[in-house]
Amino acid sequence: MFSASKLEFFEHFDNQHLALSYDDVRLQTCANKYNLLDKIDTESSFSRNVSLKAPLVSAAMDTVTESEMAISMAKMGGLGIIHAALPVDTQRKEVRRVKKSINELIEDPVSVKTSSTLAEVQKLIEDKRYSFTTFPVLNNEGNFVGMLGGDDFKYPDSLEISVEDAMTDITEVISADPETSTEEAYRIMQSNKKSTLPLVKDGKVSGLYLFSDVSRTVRESEKYNVDSNGQLFVGAAISTYDERNPDSFYERAEALSKYTDVIVIDTADGDSYYAFDTLKRLKEFRQTSDNNFDIVVGNISNGPSARELANEGADGIKVGQGPGSICTTRRETGIGMPQVSAVAGCVRSMFNNHVNDAIPVCADGGITQYGDIPIAIASGANSVMMGGMFAGTNESPGEITVDPDGNKHKIYRGMGSASALRDNEASRKRYESNADKIVLAEGVEKTIAYKGSVVSVADLCMQALTKGMRYTKSPNITTLQSEVELIRITNAGMRESLPHDV
Ligand code: IMP
């Protein structure tokens, strides 16, 4: 929760019915209370059970997050939310792709027969140009009986001996269940000092792990945002339940639930009857499902709504109505709360009303400068979701176009823009738009400069965050959230904050 003086800051503006956004505030520096020469800890969470090593989340938009973006985000310690404007099977495949992306499992490995000779296997390797020399060995019934490895070719008396005589017999081989994850495989191979781990059930081999592959992945994955099985965390968006088409909601929930760590109920009006109803239905569905997943609801911008959603069992909330860079909701509908006050209001409301277990808050939209990231977190957010920041990268969906001057661009569009409403059922649901009428779009489409890989963009975001944490002497996200003071600045102060008079 906020420190007393931070609370007073927000209450002061609340009492005047005045709301603040990123450009209205800066963070106050302070003397060094902690030894910050050691690592700054940026661990946080997106929802109750989905942790983050970097509090960055890519938006559920059709020009921002599909599997490629989500893989890169999770590998950088963050998270991607696969957008819902995809046919259900495609969205399921995209989510699965992320989940399986650091799986070092060799599925259906090439096997050899006991009766073959080493010479025959050698010829097979040459003919097929295999780059490996490790094979599960099967008997005539197709059952696993041993392993043949590179060393078995090194010192045989003759290459004419049979595989059966050269192989390591099943009695000396360690095998594991077909469901074994990369992390578990690493542990098993390391503790048994084995370089291979065949996955065997009822005598049949379904997969193979090699220690060389697995140990490399485990080493590299230190900074990855992974679940307890060592697989990348991934989220997916779902539209609100539609009474006119109940089956499609459950079909999608079912499809996503198998591989998704968190399902985000994606609506522009996250405290509507439909949002609460969808939360209830999804929770009921989860109880009947073999797979556990978190449920995050968004978007809202009002404190009491956060409290209600937390009380109804949401595992996280997403805050932001109208701050998005491609958003025209505030202009077209007159609603909306500037983002610093919206985030702080939701956080305060949850604590004020004794929601014992305050749920994580994601500040969604309106981050245009890197410095807005530490400000969002100092306003109480556990994570920030960004669309415009990550759009226009290699990993965002869409073509790169080149203009006559040779400049490269990509399209970034609001999910409530006219073209997205035309193209996507999910967009029409998010903005409750009727395809039969001329639509009141709530977003725009624009071309943005091509930025290269999202890895460098996200790295700059993290540099900004950790520098902000250093200046404010915050060793971790909790300190930045609860203790670091905000100061209200004037227009003159903001002008001074930007490059000027040069
Ligand atoms: P950005 O990071 O400022 O570009 O904002 C991205 C966020 O804007 C998304 O995560 C959504 O919450 C929101 N958003 C996406 N499409 C629209 C739209 O068409 N209208 C309003 N908000 C949108």
Short mmCIF file of C-alpha atoms and ligand atoms in Angstrom, two decimals, residues 59 61 299 318 323-329 364-367 385-388 412 414-417 430-431 442-443, ligand 1:
data_model
loop_
_atom_site.label_atom_id
_atom_site.label_comp_id
_atom_site.label_asym_id
_atom_site.label_seq_id
_atom_site.Cartn_x
_atom_site.Cartn_y
_atom_site.Cartn_z
CA ALA A 59 -1.06 -5.44 -25.75
CA MET A 61 -3.99 -6.07 -30.38
CA ASN A 299 -10.41 -2.20 -18.77
CA LYS A 318 -6.27 -3.88 -16.24
CA PRO A 323 -5.20 6.76 -22.59
CA GLY A 324 -4.14 4.65 -25.60
CA SER A 325 -2.09 6.34 -28.31
CA ILE A 326 -4.55 5.17 -31.00
CA CYS A 327 -7.61 5.73 -28.83
CA THR A 328 -10.44 8.17 -29.48
CA THR A 329 -12.78 6.86 -26.77
CA ASP A 364 -2.70 -0.27 -19.89
CA GLY A 365 -2.13 2.40 -22.53
CA GLY A 366 -0.73 5.89 -22.79
CA ILE A 367 2.94 5.05 -22.23
CA MET A 385 0.84 -2.87 -20.97
CA MET A 386 1.99 -1.20 -24.16
CA GLY A 387 0.74 -1.25 -27.72
CA GLY A 388 2.33 1.67 -29.55
CA TYR A 412 -0.54 0.18 -35.89
CA GLY A 414 -6.73 0.62 -32.50
CA MET A 415 -8.92 -2.42 -32.03
CA GLY A 416 -11.81 0.02 -32.15
CA SER A 417 -10.61 1.74 -35.33
CA ARG A 430 -14.88 -5.02 -27.48
CA TYR A 431 -16.54 -1.78 -28.56
CA GLU A 442 -13.13 4.53 -30.85
CA GLY A 443 -9.69 4.28 -32.35
P1 IMP B 1 -0.82 2.42 -26.31
O1 IMP B 1 0.21 1.60 -25.62
O2 IMP B 1 -0.88 3.83 -25.78
O3 IMP B 1 -0.67 2.40 -27.79
O4 IMP B 1 -2.23 1.80 -25.93
C1 IMP B 1 -2.54 0.43 -26.11
C2 IMP B 1 -3.86 0.13 -25.43
O5 IMP B 1 -4.93 0.89 -26.01
C3 IMP B 1 -4.34 -1.30 -25.58
O6 IMP B 1 -3.71 -2.19 -24.71
C4 IMP B 1 -5.83 -1.20 -25.33
O7 IMP B 1 -6.16 -1.22 -23.97
C5 IMP B 1 -6.15 0.18 -25.86
N1 IMP B 1 -6.79 0.14 -27.18
C6 IMP B 1 -6.55 -0.69 -28.21
N2 IMP B 1 -7.30 -0.36 -29.28
C7 IMP B 1 -8.02 0.70 -28.91
C8 IMP B 1 -9.00 1.50 -29.58
O8 IMP B 1 -9.30 1.32 -30.76
N3 IMP B 1 -9.57 2.47 -28.85
C9 IMP B 1 -9.26 2.69 -27.55
N4 IMP B 1 -8.31 2.01 -26.91
C10 IMP B 1 -7.71 1.02 -27.57
#
